[in-house]
Coordinates of C-alpha atoms in Angstrom, one line a residue:
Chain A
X434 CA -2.1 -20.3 6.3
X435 CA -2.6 -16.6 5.1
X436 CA -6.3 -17.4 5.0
X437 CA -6.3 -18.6 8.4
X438 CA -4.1 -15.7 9.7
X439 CA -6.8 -13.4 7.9
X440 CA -9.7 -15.1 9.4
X441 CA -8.3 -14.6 12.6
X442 CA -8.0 -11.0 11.8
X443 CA -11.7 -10.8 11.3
X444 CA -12.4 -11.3 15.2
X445 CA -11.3 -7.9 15.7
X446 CA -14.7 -6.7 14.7
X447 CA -16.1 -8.4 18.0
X448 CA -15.9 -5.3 20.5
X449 CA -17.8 -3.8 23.3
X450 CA -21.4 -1.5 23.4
X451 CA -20.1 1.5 22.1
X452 CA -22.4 3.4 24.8
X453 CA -20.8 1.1 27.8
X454 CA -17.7 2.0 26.5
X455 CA -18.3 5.5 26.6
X456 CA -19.7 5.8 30.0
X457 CA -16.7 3.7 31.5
X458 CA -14.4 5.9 29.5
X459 CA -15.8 9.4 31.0
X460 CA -16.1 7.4 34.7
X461 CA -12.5 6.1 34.3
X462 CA -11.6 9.4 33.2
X463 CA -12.9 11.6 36.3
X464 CA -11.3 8.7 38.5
X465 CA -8.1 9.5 36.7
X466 CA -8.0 13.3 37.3
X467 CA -8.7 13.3 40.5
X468 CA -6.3 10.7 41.8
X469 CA -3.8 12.1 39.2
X470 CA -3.8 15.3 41.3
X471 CA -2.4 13.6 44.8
X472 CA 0.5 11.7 42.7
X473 CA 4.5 12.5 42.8
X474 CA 4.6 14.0 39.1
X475 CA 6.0 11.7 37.1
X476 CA 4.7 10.8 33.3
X477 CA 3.5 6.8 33.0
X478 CA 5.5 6.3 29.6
X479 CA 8.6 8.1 31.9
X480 CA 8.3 5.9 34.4
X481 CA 7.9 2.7 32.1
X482 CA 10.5 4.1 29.8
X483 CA 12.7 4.2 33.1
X484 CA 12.7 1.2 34.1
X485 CA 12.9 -0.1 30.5
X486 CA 16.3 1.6 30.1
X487 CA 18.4 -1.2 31.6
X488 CA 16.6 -4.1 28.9
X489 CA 19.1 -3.2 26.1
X490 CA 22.1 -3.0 28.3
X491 CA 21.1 -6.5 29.3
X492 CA 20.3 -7.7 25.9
X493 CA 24.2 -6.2 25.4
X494 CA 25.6 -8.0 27.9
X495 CA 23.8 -11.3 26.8
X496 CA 25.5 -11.0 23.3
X497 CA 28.7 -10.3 24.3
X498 CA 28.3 -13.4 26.9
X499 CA 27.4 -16.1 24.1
X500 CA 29.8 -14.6 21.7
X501 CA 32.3 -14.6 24.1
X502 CA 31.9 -17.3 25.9
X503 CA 31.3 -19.9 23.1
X504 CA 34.3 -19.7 21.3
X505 CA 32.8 -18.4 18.6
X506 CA 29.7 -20.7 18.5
X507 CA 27.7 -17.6 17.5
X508 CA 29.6 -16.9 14.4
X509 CA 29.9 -20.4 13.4
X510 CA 25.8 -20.3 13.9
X511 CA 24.9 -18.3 11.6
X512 CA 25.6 -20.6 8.8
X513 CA 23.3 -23.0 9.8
X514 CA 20.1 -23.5 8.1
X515 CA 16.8 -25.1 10.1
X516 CA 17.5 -28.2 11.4
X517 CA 20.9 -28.0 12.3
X518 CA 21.9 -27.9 16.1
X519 CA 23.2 -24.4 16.5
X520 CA 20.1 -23.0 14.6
X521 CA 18.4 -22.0 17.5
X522 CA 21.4 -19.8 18.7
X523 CA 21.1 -18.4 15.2
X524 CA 17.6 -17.2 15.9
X525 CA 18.4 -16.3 19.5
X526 CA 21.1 -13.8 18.5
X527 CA 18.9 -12.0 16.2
X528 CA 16.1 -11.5 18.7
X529 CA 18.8 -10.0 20.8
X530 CA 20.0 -8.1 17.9
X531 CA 16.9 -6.4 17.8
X532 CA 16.4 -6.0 21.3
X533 CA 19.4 -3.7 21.1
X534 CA 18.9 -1.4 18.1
X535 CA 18.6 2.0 18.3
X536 CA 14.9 3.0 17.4
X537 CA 11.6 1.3 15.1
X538 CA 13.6 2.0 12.4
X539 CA 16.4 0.2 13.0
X540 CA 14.4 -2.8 14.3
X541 CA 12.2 -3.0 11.0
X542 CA 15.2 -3.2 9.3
X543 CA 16.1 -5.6 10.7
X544 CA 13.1 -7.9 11.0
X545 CA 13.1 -7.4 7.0
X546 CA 17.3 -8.6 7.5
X547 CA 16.1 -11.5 9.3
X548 CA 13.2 -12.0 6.6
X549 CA 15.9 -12.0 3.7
X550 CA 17.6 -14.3 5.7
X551 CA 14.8 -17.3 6.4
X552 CA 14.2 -17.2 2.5
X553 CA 17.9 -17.9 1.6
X554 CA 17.6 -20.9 4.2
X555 CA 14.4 -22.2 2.0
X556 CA 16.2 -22.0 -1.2
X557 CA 19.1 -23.8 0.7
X558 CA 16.9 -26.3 2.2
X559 CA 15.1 -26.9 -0.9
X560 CA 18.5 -26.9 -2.9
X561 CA 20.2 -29.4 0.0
X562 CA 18.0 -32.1 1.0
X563 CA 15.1 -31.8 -2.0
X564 CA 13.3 -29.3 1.4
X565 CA 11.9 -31.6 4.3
X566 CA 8.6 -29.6 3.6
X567 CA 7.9 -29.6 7.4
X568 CA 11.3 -27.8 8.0
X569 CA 10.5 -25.5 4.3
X570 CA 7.1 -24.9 5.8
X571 CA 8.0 -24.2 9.6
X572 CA 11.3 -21.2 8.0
X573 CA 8.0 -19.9 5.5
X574 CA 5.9 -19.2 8.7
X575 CA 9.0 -17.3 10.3
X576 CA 9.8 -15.5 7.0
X577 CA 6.0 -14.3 7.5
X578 CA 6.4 -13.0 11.4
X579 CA 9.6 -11.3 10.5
X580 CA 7.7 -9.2 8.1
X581 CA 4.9 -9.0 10.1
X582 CA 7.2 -7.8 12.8
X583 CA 8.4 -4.9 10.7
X584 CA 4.4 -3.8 9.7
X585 CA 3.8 -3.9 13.4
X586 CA 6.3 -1.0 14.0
X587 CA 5.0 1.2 11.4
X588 CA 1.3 -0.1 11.9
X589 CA 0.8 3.5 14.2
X590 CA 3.6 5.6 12.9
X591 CA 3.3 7.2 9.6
X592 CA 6.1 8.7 9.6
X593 CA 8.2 5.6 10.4
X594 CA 5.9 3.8 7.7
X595 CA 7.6 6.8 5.2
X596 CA 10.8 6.3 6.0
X597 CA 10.3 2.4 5.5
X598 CA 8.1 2.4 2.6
X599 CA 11.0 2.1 -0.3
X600 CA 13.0 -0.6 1.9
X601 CA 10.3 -2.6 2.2
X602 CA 8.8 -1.8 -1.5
X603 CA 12.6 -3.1 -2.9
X604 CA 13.1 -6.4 0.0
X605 CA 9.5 -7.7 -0.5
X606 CA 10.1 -7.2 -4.4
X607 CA 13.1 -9.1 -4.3
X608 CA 11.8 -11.4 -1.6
X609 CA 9.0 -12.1 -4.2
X610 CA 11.4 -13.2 -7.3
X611 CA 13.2 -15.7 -4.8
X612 CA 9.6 -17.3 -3.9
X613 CA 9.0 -17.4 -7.7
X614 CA 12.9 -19.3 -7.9
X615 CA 12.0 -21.1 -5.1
X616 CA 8.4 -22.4 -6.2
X617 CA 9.9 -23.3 -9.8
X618 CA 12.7 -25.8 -8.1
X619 CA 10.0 -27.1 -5.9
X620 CA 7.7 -28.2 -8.6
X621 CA 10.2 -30.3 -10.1
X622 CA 9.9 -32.5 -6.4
X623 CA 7.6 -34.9 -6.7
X624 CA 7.8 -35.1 -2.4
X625 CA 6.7 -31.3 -1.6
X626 CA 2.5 -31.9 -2.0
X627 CA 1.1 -28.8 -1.0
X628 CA 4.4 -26.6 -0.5
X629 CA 3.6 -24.8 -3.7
X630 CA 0.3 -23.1 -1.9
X631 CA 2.6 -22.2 1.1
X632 CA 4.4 -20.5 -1.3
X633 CA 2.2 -19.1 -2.6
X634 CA 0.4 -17.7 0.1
X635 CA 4.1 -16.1 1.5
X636 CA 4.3 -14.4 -2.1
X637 CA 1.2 -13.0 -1.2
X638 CA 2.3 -12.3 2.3
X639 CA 5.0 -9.6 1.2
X640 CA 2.5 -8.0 -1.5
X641 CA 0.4 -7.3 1.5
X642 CA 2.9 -5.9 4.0
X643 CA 4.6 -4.1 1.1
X644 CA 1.0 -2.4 0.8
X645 CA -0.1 -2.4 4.4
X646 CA 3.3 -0.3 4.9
X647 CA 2.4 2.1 1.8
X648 CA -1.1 2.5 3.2
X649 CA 0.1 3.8 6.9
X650 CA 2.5 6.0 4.9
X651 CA -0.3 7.6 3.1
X652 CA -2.0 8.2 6.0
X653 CA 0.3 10.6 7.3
X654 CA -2.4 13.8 8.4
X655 CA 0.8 16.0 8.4
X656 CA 1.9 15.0 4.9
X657 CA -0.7 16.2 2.6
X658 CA -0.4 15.0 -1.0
X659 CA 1.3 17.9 -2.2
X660 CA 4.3 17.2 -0.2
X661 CA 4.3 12.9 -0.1
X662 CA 7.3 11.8 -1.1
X663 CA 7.8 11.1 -4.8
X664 CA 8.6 7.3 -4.0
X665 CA 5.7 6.7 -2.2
X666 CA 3.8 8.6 -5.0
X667 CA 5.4 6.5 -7.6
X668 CA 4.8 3.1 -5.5
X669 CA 0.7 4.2 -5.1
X670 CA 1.3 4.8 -8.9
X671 CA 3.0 1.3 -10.0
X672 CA 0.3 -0.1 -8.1
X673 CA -2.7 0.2 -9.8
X674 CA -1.0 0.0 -13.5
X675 CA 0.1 -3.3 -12.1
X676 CA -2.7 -4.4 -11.4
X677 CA -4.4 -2.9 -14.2
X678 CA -1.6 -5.0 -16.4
X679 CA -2.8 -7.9 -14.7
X680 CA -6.8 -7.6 -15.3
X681 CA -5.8 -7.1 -18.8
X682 CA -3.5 -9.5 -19.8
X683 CA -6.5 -12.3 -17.4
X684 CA -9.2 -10.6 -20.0
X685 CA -7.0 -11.2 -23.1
X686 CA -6.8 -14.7 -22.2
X687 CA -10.7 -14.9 -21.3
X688 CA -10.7 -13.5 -25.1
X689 CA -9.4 -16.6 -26.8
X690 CA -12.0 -18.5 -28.1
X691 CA -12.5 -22.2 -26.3
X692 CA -13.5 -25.5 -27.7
X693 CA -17.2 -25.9 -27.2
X694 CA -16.5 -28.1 -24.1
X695 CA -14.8 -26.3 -22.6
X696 CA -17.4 -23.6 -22.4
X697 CA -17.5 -23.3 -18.8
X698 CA -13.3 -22.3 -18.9
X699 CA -14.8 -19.1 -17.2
X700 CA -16.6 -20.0 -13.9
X701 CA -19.6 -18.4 -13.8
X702 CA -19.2 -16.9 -9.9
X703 CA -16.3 -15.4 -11.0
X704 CA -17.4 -13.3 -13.6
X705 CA -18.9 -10.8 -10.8
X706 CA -15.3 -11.2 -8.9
X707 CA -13.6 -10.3 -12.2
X708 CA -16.3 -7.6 -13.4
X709 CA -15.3 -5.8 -9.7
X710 CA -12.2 -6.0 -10.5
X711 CA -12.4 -4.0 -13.5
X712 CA -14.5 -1.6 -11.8
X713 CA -12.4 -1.1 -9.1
X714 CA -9.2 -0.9 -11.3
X715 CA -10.8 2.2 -12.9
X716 CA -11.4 3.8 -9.7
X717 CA -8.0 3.7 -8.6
X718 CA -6.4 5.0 -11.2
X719 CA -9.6 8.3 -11.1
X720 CA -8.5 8.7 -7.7
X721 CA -4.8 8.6 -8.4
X722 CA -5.0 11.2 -10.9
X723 CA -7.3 13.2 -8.4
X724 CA -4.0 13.2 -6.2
X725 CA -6.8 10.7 -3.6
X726 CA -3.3 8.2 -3.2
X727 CA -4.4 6.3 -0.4
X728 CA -7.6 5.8 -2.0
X729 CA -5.9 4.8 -4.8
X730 CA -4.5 2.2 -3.3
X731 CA -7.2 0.8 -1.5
X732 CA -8.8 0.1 -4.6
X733 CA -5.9 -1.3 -5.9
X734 CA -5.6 -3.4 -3.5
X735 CA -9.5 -4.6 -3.5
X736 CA -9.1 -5.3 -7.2
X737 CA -6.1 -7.5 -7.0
X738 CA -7.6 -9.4 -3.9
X739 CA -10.6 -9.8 -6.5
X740 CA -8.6 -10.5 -9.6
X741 CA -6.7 -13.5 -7.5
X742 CA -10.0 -14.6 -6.1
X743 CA -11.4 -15.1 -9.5
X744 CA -8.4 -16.5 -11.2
X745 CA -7.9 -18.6 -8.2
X746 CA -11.6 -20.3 -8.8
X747 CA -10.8 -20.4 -12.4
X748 CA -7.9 -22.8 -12.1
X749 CA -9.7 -24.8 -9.6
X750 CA -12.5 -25.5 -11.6
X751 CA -9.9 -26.2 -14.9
X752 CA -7.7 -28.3 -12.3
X753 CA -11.4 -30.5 -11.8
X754 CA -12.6 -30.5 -15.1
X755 CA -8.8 -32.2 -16.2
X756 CA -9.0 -34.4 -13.3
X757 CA -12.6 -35.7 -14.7
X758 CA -11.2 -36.2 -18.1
X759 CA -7.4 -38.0 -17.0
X760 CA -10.4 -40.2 -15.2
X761 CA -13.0 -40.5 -17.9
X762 CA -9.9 -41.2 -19.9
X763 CA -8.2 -44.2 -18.0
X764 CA -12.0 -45.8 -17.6
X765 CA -12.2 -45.8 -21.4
X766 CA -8.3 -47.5 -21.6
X767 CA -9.5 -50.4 -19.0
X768 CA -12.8 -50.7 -20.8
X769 CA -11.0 -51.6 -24.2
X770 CA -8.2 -53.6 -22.4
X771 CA -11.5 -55.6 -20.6
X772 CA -12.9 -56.3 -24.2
X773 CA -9.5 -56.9 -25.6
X774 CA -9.2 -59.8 -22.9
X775 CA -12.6 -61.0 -23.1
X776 CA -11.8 -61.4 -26.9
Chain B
X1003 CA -0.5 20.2 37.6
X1004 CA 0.6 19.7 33.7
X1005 CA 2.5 17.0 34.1
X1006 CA -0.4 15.0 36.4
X1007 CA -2.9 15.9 33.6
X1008 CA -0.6 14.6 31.3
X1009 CA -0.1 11.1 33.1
X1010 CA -3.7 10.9 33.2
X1011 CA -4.0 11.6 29.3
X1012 CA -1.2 8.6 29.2
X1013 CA -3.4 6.4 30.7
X1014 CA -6.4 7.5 29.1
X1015 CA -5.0 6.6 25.9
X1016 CA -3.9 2.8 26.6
X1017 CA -8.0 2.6 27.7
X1018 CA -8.5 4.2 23.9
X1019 CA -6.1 1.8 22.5
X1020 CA -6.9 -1.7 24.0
X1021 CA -9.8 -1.5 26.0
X1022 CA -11.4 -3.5 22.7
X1023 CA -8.5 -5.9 22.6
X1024 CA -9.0 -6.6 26.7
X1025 CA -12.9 -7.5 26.0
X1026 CA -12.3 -10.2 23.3
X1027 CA -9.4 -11.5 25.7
X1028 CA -12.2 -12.0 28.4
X1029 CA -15.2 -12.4 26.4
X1030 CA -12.9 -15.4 24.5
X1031 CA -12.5 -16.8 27.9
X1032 CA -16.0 -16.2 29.8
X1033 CA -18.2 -16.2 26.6
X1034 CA -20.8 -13.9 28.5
X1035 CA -20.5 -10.1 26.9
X1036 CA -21.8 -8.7 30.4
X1037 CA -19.4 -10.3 32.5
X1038 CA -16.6 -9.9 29.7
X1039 CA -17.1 -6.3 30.1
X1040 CA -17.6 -6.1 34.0
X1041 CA -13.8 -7.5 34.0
X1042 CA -12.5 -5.5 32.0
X1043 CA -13.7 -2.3 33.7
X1044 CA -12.1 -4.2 36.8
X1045 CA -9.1 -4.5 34.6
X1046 CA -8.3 -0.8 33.8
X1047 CA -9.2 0.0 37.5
X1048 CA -6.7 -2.5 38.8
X1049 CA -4.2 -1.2 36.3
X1050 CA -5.0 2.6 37.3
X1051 CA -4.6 1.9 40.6
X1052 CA -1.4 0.0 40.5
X1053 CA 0.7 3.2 38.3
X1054 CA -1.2 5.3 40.5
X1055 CA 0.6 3.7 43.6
X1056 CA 3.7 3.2 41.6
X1057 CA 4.1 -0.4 43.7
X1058 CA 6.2 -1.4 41.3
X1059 CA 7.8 -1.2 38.2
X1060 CA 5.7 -2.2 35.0
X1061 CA 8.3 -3.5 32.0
X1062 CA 5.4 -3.6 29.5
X1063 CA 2.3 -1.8 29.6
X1064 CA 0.7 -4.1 26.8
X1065 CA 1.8 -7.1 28.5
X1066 CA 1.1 -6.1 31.7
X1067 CA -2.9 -5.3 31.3
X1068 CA -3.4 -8.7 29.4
X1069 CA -1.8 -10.5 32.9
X1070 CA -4.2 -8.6 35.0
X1071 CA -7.3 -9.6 32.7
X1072 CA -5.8 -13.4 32.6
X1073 CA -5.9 -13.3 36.3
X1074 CA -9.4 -11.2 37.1
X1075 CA -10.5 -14.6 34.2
X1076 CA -8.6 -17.1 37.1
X1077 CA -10.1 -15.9 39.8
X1078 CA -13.6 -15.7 38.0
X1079 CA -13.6 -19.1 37.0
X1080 CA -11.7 -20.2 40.7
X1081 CA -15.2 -18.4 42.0
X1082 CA -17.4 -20.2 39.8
X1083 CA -15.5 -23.4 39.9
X1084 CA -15.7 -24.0 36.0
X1085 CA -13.6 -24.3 33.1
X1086 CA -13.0 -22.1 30.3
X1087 CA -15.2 -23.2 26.9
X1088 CA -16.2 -21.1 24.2
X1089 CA -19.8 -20.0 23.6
X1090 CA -19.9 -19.6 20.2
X1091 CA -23.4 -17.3 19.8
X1092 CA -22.5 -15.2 23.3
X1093 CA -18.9 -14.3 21.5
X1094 CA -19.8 -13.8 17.6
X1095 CA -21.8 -10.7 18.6
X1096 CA -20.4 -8.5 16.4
X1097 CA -20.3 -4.6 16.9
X1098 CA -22.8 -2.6 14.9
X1099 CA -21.0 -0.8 12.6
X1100 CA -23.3 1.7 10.9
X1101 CA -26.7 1.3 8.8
X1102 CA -24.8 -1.8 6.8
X1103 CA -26.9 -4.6 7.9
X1104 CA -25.4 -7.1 4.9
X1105 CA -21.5 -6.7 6.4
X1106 CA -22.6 -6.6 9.8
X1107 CA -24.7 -10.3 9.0
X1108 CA -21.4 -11.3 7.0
X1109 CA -19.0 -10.4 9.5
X1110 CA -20.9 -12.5 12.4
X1111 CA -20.9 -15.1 10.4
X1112 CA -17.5 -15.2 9.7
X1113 CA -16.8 -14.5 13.2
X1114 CA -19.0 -17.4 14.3
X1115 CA -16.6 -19.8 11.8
X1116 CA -13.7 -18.6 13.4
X1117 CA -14.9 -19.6 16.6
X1118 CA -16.1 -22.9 15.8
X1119 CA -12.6 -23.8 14.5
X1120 CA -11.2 -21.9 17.6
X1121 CA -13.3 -24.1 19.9
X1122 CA -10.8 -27.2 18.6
X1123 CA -7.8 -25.9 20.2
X1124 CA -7.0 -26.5 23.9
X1125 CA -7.4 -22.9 25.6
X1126 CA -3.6 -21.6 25.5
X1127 CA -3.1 -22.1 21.5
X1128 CA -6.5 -20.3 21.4
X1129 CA -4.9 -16.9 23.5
X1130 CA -1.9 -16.9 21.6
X1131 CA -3.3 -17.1 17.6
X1132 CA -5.9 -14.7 19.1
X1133 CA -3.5 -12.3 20.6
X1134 CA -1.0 -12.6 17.5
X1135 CA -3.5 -12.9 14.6
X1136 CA -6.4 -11.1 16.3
X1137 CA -4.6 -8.3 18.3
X1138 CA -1.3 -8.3 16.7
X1139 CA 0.8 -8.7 19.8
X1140 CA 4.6 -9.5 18.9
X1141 CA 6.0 -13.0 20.4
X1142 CA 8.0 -10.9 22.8
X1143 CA 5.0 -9.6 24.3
X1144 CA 3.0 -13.0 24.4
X1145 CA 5.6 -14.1 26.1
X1146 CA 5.4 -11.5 28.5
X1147 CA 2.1 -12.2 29.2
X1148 CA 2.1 -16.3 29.1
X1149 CA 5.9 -16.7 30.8
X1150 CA 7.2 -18.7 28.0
X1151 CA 9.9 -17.8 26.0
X1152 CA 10.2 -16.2 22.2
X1153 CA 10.7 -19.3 20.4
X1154 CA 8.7 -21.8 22.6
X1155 CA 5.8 -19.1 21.7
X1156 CA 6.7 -19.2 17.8
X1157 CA 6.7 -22.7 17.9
X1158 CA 3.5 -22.7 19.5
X1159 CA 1.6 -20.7 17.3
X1160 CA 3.2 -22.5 14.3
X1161 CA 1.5 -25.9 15.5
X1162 CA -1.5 -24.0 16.7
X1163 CA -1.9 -22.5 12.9
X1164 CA -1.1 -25.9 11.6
X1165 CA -3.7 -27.6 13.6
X1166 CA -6.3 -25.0 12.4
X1167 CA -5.8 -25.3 8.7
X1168 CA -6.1 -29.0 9.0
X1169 CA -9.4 -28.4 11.3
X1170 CA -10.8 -25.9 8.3
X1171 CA -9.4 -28.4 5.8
X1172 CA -11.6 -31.1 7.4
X1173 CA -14.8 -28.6 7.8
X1174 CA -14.6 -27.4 4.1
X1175 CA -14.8 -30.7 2.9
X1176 CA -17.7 -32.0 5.3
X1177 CA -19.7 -28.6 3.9
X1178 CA -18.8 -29.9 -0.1

């Protein structure tokens, strides 16, 4: 559903005359000032910060309710796995948990908590009942928004997106060995058609927040390079000789020679994905040495997204031409046992 | 006088942050850029004009501006005495980002495929992928804005997303 997620994504680039917007801004603008000057003085974010001071007193008093008042039905929920009855006061309780932490920080931290948390319930799901994919798929969508969630806090705050940068770099790294796990035992299902992709495409979820996060951070204007933080150096760094690895180790095995008919292994519109790649690859790591981090890992990024396009088309086409030849194959068997009958 | 100048820089800045994010709102719901943009002017006024008189207290500014487009999009259509559809060409417009005439062409495109698929979805799965996927609004705050709750909102949007990949499923395979 990444794709479709990303597609929505692309509307953004719908947006107003630039000019209209301009002239509304400067008449909204004068409006402003000069009914500004006839009001009590009192700041807009005070006044909404005011009145938004009594939310996590509530949200307070709403946890200590359920947890008092059902017996401990909010402990004995948080064992429960999707599903279950007392999963929803599971998921309830954690909204209200971060309804009352202190600060972005502490709420991102969270969200990637909660995040952990949805892909244990997978692995237990898949590991209980062989994963009722629709449950499976519906717990992969939430382990998406949690992270999303915790990009969203640090989407305008550099500084937060520092201070997050190695949590999230070590959560989505071990987030992304559990989806490996997890992939591995659903393959031996024979009842989970299409999980593997969903998978797949939440592996690639936490790459990208994991780099979305890094790229705010970089983006820091009062954090020149010279004073970035050595992790968040180190992570622009491990970035591109990642992906660098990768582009190698896909050209070594575009290096081994190929039956005759199987010529057409390498699909000829992804030799100009993969040739990009390369390109880009060595850009990345110019710029890295050129202390240009952020635009080091914007083409690190760009070749990846590149690399996976073209190994993606690869082992479609592969997945197609063995389908053909299973089907070439079976035809042939019935032919013979046709003549063999006829005989 | 600082502290005036200052509320008026507050507000000035929510116009810098969403007055984009208000258009496509409208523009997804009237499907005519002029009239799309005529609301949304009335939107920041109306908005203005309520802190300004400090009626009453606003819990979340986001939230809160998204309500008053929804409604200036009610009363619109209770004027015209219509329904909401999708114009696909009126709404794919796509702003002109530079001299690149090759992205900008791409970029419509892609638009205009969003949009088609879009068009499938009854109206209120339509705001809320927009508003999560295209805005980025968290659930809390589409909840704000729609009056449901967290969870009836995630479950929404994961039908909503579910519905669309099958819808792109079935398109991809009508084009091969």
């Amino acid at each position: 559903m990444n794709r479709i997620k990303r597609q929505c994504k692309l509307l953004r680039s719908i947006a107003p005359d630039t000019s209209r917007k301009a002239n509304f801004r400067r008449m909204l603008e004068s409006r402003v000032a000069l009914e500004s000057s006839s009001l009590p003085a009192r700041s807009v974010y005070a006044h909404i910060m005011r009145t938004m001071r009594s939310a996590p007193a509530l949200a307070l008093a709403m946890i200590i309710t359920l947890v008092g008042s059902g017996s401990g039905v909010s402990f004995a929920a948080q064992n429960t796995v999707p599903g279950e009855t007392l999963y929803g006061v599971k998921l309830a309780t954690e909204q209200l948990r971060v309804a009352v932490a202190p600060g972005k920080k502490a709420k991102a931290e969270l969200h990637l908590r909660f995040a952990s948390r949805r892909l244990e319930e997978i692995e237990q799901l898949i590991e209980q009942n062989g994963g009722a994919h629709a449950a499976v798929s519906e717990t992969l969508v939430r382990y998406e928004d949690e992270l999303d969630e915790s990009e969203a806090l640090a989407t305008h705050d550099p500084a937060l997106a520092q201070a997050i940068t190695p949590l999230i770099g070590e959560t989505t790294e071990s987030h992304k060995r559990v989806l490996r796990r997890v992939a591995q035992k659903a393959r031996a299902q024979s009842s989970n058609d299409g999980l593997e992709d969903e998978l797949d495409d939440a592996y690639e979820h936490a790459e990208s927040k994991d780099d979305a996060v890094l790229y705010v951070a970089l983006a820091a204007p009062s954090t020149p390079p010279a004073i970035l933080s050595p992790v968040i150096k180190e992570k622009s760094r491990k970035k591109w000789e990642s992906v660098e690895y990768e582009i190698k180790r896909m050209e070594a095995a575009r290096a081994i020679p190929v039956a005759p008919e199987n010529t057409a292994v390498i699909a000829t519109g992804t030799i100009d994905a993969f040739t990009t790649a390369q390109t880009r690859i060595g850009e990345a790591k110019t710029r890295w040495e050129n202390g240009e981090y952020r635009e080091a890992l914007k083409h690190s990024i760009e070749a990846r997204e590149l690399m996976k396009e073209a190994g993606k088309k690869e082992n479609g086409e592969k997945r197609e031409r063995e389908r053909e030849e299973n089907k070439r194959e079976k035809e042939g068997r019935d032919e013979n046992k046709n003549e063999d009958f006829e005989q | 006088m600082a502290t005036h100048e200052k509320q008026g820089k507050e507000f000035m800045a929510l116009y810098d942050q969403y007055s984009d994010s208000i258009f496509r709102f409208v523009l997804f719901k009237v499907s005519n850029r002029e009239t799309a943009w005529d609301l949304t002017q009335d939107c920041f006024f109306k908005t203005w004009q309520h802190l300004a008189n400090d009626k009453k207290a606003i819990t979340n500014t986001k939230a809160f501006l998204y309500t008053v487009a929804r409604n200036l999009v009610i009363d619109y259509w209770r004027a015209k005495e219509k329904h909401a559809t999708v114009d696909i060409e009126a709404a794919s417009y796509v702003i002109d980002d530079g001299n690149d005439v090759h992205h900008e062409a791409v970029l419509r495109d892609e638009a205009r495929y969003v949009l088609q698929l879009l068009k499938n979805l009854p109206e209120e799965s339509r705001d809320i992928l927009t508003l999560r996927y295209t805005d980025g609004l968290s659930f809390e705050e589409i909840a704000a804005i729609t009056g449901k709750s967290n969870i009836a909102i995630r479950v929404h949007t994961y039908r909503a997303l579910k519905k669309l990949k099958s819808f792109a499923e079935k398109t991809n395979t009508q084009r091969s």
